[in-house]
CSV table of C-alpha atoms and ligand atoms in Angstrom, one decimal:
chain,number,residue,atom,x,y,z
R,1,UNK,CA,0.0,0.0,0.0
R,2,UNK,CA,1.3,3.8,-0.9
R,3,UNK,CA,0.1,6.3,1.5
R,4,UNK,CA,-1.9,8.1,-1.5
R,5,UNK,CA,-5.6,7.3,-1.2
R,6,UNK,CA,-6.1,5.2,-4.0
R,7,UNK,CA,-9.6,4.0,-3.2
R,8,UNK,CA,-10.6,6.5,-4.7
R,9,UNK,CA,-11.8,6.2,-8.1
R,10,UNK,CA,-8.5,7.6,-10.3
R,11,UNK,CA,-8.9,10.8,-12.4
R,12,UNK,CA,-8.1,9.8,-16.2
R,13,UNK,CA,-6.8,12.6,-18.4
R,14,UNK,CA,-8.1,11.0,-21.5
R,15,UNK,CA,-5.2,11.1,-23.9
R,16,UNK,CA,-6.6,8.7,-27.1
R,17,UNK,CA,-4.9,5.6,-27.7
R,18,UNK,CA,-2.0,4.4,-27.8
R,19,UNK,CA,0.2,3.8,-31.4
R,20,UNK,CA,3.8,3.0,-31.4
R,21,UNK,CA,6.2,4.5,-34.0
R,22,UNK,CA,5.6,1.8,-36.7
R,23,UNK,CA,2.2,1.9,-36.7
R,24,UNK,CA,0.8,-0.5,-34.6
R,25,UNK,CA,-1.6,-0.3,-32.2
R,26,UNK,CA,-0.7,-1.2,-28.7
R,27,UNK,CA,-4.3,-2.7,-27.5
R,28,UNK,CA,-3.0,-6.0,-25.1
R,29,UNK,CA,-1.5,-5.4,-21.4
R,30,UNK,CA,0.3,-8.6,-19.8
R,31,UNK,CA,0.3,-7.9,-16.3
R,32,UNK,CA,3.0,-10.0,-13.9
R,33,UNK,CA,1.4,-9.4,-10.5
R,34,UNK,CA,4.2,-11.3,-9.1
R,35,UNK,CA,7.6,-12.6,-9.9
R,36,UNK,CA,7.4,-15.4,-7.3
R,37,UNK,CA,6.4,-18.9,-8.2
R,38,UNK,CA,5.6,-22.2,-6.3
R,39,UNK,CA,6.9,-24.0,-9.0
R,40,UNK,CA,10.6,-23.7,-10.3
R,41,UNK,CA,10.0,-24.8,-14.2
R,42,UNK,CA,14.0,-25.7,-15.3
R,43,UNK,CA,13.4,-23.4,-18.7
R,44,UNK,CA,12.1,-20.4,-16.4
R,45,UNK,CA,13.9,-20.0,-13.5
R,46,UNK,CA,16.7,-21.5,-11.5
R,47,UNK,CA,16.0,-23.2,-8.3
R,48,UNK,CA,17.3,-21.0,-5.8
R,49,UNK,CA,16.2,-18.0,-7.4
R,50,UNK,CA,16.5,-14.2,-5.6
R,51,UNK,CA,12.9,-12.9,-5.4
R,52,UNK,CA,12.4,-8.7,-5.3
R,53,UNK,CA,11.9,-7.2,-1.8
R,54,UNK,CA,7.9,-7.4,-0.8
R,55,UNK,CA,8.4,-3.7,-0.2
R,56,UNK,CA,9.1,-2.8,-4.3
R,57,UNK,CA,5.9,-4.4,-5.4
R,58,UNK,CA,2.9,-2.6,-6.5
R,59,UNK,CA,0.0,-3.0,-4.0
R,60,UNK,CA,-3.0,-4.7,-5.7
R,61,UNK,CA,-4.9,-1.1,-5.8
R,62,UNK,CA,-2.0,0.6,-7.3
R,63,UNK,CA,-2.0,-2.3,-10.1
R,64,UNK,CA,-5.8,-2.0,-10.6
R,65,UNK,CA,-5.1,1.7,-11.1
R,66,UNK,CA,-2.6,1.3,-13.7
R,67,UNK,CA,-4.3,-1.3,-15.6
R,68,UNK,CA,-7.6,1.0,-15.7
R,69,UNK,CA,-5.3,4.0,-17.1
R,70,UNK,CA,-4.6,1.6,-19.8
R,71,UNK,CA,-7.9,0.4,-20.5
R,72,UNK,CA,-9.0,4.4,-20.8
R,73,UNK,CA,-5.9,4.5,-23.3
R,74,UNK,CA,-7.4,1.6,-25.6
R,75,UNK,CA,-5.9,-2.0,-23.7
R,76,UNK,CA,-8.8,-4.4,-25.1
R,77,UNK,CA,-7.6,-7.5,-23.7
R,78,UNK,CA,-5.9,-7.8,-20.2
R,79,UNK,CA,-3.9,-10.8,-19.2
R,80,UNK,CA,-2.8,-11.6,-15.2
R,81,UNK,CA,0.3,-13.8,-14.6
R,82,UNK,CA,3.4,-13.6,-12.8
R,83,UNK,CA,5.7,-16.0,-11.5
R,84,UNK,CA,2.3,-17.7,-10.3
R,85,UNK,CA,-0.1,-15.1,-10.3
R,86,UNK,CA,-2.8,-16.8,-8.0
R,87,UNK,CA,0.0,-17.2,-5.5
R,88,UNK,CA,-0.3,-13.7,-4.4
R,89,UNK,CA,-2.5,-12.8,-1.5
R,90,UNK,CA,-5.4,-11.2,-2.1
R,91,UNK,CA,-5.4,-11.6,-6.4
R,92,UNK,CA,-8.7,-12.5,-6.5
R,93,UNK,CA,-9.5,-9.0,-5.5
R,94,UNK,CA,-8.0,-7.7,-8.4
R,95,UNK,CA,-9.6,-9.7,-10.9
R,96,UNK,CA,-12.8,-8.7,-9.1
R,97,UNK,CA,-12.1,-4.6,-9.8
R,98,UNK,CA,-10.9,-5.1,-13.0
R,99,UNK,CA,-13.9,-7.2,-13.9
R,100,UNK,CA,-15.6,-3.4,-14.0
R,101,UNK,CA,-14.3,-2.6,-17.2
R,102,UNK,CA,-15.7,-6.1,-18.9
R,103,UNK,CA,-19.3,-4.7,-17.2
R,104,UNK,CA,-18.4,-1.0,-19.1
R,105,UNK,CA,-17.7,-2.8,-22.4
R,106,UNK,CA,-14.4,-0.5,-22.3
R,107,UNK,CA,-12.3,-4.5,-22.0
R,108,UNK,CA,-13.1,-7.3,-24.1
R,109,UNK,CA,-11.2,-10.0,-21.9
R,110,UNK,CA,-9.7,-10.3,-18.8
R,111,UNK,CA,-7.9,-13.5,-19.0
R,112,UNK,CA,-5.2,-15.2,-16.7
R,113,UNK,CA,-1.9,-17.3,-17.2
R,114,UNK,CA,-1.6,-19.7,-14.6
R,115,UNK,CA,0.7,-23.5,-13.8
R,116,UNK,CA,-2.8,-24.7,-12.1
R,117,UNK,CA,-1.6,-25.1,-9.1
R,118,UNK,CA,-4.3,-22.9,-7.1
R,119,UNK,CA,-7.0,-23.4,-9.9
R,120,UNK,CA,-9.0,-25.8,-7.5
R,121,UNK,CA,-9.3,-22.9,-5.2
R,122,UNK,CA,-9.8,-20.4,-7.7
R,123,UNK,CA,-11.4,-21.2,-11.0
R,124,UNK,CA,-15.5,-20.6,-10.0
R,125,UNK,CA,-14.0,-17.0,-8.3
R,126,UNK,CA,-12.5,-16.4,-11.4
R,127,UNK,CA,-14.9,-17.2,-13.5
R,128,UNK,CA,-17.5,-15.1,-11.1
R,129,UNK,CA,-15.2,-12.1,-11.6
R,130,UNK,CA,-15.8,-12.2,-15.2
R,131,UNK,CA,-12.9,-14.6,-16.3
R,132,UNK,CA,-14.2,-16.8,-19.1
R,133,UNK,CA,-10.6,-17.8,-21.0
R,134,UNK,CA,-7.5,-19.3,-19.1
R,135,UNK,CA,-4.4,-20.6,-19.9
R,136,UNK,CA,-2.8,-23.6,-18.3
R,137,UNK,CA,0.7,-24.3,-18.8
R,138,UNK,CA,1.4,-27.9,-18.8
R,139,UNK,CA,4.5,-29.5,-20.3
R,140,UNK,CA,4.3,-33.1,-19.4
R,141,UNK,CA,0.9,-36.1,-18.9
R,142,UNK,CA,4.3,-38.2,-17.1
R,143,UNK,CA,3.8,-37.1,-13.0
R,144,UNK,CA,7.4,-38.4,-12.5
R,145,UNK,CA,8.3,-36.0,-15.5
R,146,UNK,CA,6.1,-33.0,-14.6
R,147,UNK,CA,8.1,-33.3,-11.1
R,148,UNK,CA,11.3,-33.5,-13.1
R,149,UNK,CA,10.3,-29.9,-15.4
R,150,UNK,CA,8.4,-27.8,-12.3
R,151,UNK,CA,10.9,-29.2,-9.5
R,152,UNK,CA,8.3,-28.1,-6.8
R,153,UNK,CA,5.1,-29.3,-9.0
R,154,UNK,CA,2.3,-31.9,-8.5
R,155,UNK,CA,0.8,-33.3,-11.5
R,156,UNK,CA,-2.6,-34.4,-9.6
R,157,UNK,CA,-3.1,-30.9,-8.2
R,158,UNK,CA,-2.8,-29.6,-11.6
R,159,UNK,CA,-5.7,-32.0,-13.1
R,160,UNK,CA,-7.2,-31.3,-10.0
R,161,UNK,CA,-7.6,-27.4,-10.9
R,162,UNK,CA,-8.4,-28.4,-14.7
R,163,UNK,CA,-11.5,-30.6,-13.6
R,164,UNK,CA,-12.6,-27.5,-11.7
R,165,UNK,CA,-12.0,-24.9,-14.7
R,166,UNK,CA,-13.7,-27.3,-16.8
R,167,UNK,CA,-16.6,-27.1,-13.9
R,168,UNK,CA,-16.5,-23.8,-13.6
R,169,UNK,CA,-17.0,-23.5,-17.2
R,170,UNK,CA,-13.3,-21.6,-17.9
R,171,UNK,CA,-12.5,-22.4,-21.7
R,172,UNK,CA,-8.9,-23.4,-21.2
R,173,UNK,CA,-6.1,-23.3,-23.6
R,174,UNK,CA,-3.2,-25.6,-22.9
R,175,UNK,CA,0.5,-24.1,-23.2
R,176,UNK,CA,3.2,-26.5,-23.6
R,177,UNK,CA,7.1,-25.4,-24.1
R,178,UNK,CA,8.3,-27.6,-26.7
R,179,UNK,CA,11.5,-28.9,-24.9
R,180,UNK,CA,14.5,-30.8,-26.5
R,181,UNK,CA,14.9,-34.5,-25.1
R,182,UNK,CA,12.3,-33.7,-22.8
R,183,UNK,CA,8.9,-34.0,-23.5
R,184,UNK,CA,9.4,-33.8,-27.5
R,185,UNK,CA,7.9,-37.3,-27.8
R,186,UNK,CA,4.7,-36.2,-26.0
R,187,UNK,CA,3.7,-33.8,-27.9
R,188,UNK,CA,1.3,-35.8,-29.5
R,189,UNK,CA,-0.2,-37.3,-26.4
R,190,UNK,CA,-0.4,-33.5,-25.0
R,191,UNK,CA,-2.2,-32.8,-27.8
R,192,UNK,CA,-4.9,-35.7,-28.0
R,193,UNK,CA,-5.3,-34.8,-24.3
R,194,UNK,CA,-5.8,-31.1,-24.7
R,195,UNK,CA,-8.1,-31.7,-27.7
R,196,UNK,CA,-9.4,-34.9,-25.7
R,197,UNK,CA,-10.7,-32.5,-23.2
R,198,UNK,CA,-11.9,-30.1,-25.9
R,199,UNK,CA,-8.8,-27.5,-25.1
R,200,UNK,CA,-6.8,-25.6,-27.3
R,201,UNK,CA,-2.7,-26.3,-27.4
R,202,UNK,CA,-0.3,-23.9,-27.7
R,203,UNK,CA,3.5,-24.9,-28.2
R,204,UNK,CA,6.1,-22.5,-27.3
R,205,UNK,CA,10.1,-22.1,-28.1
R,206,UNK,CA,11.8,-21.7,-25.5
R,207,UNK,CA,13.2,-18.3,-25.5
R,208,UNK,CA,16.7,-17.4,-23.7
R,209,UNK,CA,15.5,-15.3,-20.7
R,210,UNK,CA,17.4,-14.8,-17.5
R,211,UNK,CA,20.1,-17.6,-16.4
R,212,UNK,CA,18.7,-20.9,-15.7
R,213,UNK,CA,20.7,-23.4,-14.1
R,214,UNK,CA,21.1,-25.5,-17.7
R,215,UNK,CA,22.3,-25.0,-20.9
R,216,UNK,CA,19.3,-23.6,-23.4
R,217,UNK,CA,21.0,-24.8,-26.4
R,218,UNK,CA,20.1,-28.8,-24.9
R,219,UNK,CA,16.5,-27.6,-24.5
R,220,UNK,CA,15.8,-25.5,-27.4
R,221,UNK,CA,13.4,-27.5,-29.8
R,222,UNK,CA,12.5,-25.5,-32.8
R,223,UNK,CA,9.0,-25.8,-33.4
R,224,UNK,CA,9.4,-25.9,-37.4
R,225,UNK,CA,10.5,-29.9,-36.3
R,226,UNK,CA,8.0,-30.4,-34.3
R,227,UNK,CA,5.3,-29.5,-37.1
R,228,UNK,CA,7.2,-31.4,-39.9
R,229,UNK,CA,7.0,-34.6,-37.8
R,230,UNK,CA,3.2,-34.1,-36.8
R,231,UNK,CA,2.6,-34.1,-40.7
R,232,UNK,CA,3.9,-37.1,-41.0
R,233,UNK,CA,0.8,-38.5,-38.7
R,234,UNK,CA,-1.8,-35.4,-38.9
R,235,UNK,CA,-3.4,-33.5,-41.2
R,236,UNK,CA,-2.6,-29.7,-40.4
R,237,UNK,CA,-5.1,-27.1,-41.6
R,238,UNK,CA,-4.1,-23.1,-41.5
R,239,UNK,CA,-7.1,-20.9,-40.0
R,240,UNK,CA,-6.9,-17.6,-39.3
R,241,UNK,CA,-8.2,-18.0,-35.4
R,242,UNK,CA,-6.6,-15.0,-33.5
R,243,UNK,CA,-7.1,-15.0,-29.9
R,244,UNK,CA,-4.8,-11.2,-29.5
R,245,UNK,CA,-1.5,-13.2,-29.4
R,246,UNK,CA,1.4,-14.4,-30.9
R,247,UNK,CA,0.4,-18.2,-31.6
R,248,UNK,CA,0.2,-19.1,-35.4
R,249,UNK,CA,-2.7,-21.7,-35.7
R,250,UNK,CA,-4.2,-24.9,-37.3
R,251,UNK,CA,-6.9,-27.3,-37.4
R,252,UNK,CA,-5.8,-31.0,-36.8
R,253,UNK,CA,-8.4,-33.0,-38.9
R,254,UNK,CA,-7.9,-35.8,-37.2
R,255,UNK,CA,-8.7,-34.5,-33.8
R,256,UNK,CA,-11.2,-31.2,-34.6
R,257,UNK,CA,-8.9,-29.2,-32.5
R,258,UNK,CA,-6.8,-26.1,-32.8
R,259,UNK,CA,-3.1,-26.3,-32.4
R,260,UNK,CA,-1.1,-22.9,-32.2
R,261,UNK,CA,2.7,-22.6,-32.6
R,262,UNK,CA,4.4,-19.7,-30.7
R,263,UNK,CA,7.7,-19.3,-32.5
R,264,UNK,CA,9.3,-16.5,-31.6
R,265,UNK,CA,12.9,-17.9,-32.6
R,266,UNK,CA,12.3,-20.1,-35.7
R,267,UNK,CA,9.5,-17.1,-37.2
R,268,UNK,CA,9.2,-13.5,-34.8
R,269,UNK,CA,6.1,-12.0,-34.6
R,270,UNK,CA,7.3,-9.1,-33.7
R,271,UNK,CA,5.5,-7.1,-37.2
R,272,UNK,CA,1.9,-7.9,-36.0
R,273,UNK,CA,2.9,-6.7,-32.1
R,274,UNK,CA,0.2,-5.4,-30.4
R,275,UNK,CA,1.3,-6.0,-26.5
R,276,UNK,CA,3.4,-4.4,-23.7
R,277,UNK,CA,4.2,-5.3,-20.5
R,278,UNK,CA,3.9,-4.2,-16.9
R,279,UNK,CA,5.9,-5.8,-13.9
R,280,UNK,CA,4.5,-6.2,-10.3
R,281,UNK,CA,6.6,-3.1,-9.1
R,282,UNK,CA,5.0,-0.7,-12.5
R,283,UNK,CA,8.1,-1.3,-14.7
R,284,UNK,CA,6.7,-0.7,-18.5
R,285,UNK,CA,8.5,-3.1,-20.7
R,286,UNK,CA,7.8,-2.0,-24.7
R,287,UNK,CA,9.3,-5.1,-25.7
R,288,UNK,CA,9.8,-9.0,-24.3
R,289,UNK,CA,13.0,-9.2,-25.9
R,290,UNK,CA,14.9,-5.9,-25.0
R,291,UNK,CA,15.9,-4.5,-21.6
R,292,UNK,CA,14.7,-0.6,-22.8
R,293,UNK,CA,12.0,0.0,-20.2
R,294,UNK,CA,9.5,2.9,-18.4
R,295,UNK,CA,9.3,3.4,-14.6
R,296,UNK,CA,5.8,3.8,-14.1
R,297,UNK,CA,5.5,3.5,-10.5
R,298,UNK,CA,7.2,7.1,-10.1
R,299,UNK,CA,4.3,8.9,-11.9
R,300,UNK,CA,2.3,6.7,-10.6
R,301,UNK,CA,2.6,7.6,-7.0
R,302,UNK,CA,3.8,11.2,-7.9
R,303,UNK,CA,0.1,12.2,-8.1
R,304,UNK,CA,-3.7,11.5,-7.4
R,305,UNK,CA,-4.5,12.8,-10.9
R,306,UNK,CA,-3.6,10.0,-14.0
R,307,UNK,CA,-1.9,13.3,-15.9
R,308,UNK,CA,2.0,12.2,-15.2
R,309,UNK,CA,1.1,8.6,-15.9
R,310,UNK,CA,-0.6,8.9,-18.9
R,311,UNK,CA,2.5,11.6,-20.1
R,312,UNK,CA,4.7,8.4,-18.9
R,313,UNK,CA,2.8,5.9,-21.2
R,314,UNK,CA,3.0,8.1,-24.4
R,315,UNK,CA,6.9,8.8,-23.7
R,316,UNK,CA,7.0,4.9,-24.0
R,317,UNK,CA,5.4,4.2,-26.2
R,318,UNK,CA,7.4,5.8,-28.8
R,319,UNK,CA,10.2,3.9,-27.9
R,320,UNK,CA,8.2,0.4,-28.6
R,321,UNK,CA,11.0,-1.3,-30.6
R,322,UNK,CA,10.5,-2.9,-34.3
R,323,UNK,CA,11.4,-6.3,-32.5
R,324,UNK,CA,13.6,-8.2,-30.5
R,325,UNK,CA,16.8,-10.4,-31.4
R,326,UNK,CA,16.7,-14.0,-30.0
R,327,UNK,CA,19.4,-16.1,-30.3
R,328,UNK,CA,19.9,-19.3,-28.7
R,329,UNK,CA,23.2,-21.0,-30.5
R,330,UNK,CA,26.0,-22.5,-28.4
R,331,UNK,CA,28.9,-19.0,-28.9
R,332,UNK,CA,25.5,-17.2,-27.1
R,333,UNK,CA,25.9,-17.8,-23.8
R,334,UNK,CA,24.4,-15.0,-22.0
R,335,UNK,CA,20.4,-14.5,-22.3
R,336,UNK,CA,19.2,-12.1,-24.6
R,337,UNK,CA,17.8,-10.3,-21.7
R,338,UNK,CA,18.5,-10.7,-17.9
R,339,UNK,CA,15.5,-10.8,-16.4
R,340,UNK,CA,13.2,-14.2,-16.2
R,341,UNK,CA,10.2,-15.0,-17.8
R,342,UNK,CA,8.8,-14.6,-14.6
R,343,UNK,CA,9.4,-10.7,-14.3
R,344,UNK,CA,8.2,-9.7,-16.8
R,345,UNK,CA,5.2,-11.9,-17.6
R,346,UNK,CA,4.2,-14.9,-20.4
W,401,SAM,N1,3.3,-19.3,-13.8
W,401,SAM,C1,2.4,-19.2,-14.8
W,401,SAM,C2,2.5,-20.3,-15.8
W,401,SAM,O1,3.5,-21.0,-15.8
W,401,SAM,O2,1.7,-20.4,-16.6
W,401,SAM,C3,2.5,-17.8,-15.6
W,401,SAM,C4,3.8,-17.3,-15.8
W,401,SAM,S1,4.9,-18.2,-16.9
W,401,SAM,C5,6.3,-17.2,-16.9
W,401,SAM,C6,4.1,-17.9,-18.5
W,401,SAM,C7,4.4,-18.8,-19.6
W,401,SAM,O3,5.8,-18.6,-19.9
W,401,SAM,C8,4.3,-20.3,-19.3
W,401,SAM,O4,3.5,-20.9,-20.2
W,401,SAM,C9,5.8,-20.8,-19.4
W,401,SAM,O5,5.8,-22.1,-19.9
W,401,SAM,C10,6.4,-19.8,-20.3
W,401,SAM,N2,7.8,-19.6,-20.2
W,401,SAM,C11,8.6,-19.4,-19.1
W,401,SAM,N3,9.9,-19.3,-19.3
W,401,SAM,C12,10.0,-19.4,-20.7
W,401,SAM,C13,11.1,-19.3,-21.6
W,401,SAM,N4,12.3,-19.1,-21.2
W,401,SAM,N5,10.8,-19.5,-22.9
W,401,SAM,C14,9.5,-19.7,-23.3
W,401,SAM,N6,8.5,-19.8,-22.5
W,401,SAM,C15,8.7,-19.6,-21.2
W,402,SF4,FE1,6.6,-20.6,-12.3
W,402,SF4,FE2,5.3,-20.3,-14.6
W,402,SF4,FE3,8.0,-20.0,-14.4
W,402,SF4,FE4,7.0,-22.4,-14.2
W,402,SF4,S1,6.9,-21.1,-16.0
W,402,SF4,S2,8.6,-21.4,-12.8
W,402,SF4,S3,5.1,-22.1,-13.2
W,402,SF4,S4,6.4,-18.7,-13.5
């Protein structure tokens, strides 16, 4: 908590929205309301992992703030994740307030990235507070391997809290990083299983983000393999099904589902980017793959009225780069950026 009174409601200097220097229009706000995790996935983080002061993060009414300024600046689509979002005390507050905006018809979706681990607990809340689309990241159906990838996960927990999305009537899309040696002989059983279940898959490269304990060059599985060797056994059909991300998608005719590729190595997306970032202590970042960022938190708490805030999102806006530069090869072994996955939000 900040000692300005933030309950009440936030005084937006409406400033029309928000278009970055090549033309794009930045309408999709991923929101990491913590950088903490009750899992330690072996692509994401390493296991002993240094987690920012308590003290630095945002308090749950200065987030809801900031997200509203950027639904009054033309943010469409909102997304909550972390580290685990539904880890931090309190979230479901949060998702409760920001629900206003789906009531206003000034949001379209207020959606949540979560490893499942509190869905049990959470998923009729969430879906009460207006949440209708989630996804799950699962990487594994093998408990002793899921143990192996999360270090600190349970597999039964995890279908525990999809039976209960499914209950609480969440559409859930599975995410799956495609891993090297790992689970790259499962990808068709995760797929059967999500499209069993009557979820969408998405498949993601593993980007180089922040030191892991590992080597990313023996994880890194680029999904153009993966797709060649499905269409040796599926039928893959292009549709133009945009959910407001990255993922590329087909139609497997074989199973009626949808299967998305994120490929931000092997193809960038980076030309159709409509998203920025905000960290759990108001950092703005413009781009996933590059460090340039906006301290938000400073104008934030400099004033009751949104004016400096707003004045901050426009100044950073213009410096939304054209895209980032991944490269995982084994002469690159630093990360293309420092900070995990976690910080900054998937
Ligand atoms: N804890 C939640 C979860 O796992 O779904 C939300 C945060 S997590 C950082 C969001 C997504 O990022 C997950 O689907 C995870 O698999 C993915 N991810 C994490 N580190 C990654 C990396 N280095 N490359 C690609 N995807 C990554
Ligand atoms: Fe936690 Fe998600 Fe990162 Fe796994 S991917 S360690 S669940 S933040």
């Amino acid at each position: 908590m900040t000692d300005i009174a933030l309950n009440e409601p936030a005084t937006v200097t409406p400033s029309g929205p928000m278009i970055d220097p090549f033309g794009r229009h930045v309408s999709y706000l991923r929101v990491s309301v913590t950088d903490r995790c009750d899992f330690r996935c072996v692509y994401c983080m390493s296991e002993h992992m240094t987690f920012l002061p308590k003290r630095d993060l945002l308090s749950l009414e200065e987030l809801d703030r900031l997200c509203s300024a950027f639904v009054s600046r033309g943010v469409r689509k909102l997304r909550i994740t972390g580290g685990e979002p539904l880890v931090r005390k309190n979230i479901l507050w949060l998702f409760q307030r920001l629900g206003r905006h789906l009531g206003t018809g000034a949001l379209d979706e207020l959606t949540v990235t979560t490893n499942g681990s509190q869905l049990a607990r959470f998923a009729g809340d969430l879906h009460a507070a207006g949440v209708r689309r989630i996804n799950v990241s699962l990487d594994t159906l093998d408990p002793a391997q899921f143990k192996a990838i999360t270090r600190w996960g349970d597999f039964s927990t995890v279908m525990d809290g999809l039976d209960a999305a499914d209950k609480a009537g969440l559409q859930v899309k599975i995410n799956a990083v495609a891993l090297k040696g790992v689970n790259e002989h499962e990808i068709e059983a995760l797929m059967r299983f999500a499209h069993g279940r009557g979820y969408d898959l998405t498949l993601i490269e593993t980007m180089p983000l922040g030191d892991i304990d590992g080597d990313r060059t023996d994880q890194y599985l680029p999904l153009s393999i993966v797709r060649a060797r499905l269409l040796d056994r599926f039928t893959l059909e292009d549709i133009p099904y945009k959910t407001g991300g990255p993922a590329r998608y087909v139609r497997v005719k074989e199973t009626g589902g949808r299967l998305g590729f994120i490929t931000p190595m092997t193809h960038n997306f980076c030309e159709s980017c409509n998203r920025v970032r905000l960290t759990c202590t108001g950092t703005l970042y413009m781009c996933l793959g590059q460090e340039d960022a906006a301290d938000l938190r400073t104008p934030l708490r400099a004033s009751t009225s949104d004016a400096p805030l707003m004045r901050a999102i426009d100044e950073a806006i213009t410096r939304k780069p054209k895209g980032h530069d991944f490269i995982i090869d084994r002469r690159t072994k630093t990360p293309a950026v420092q900070r995990h996955m976690s910080v900054t939000g998937g």
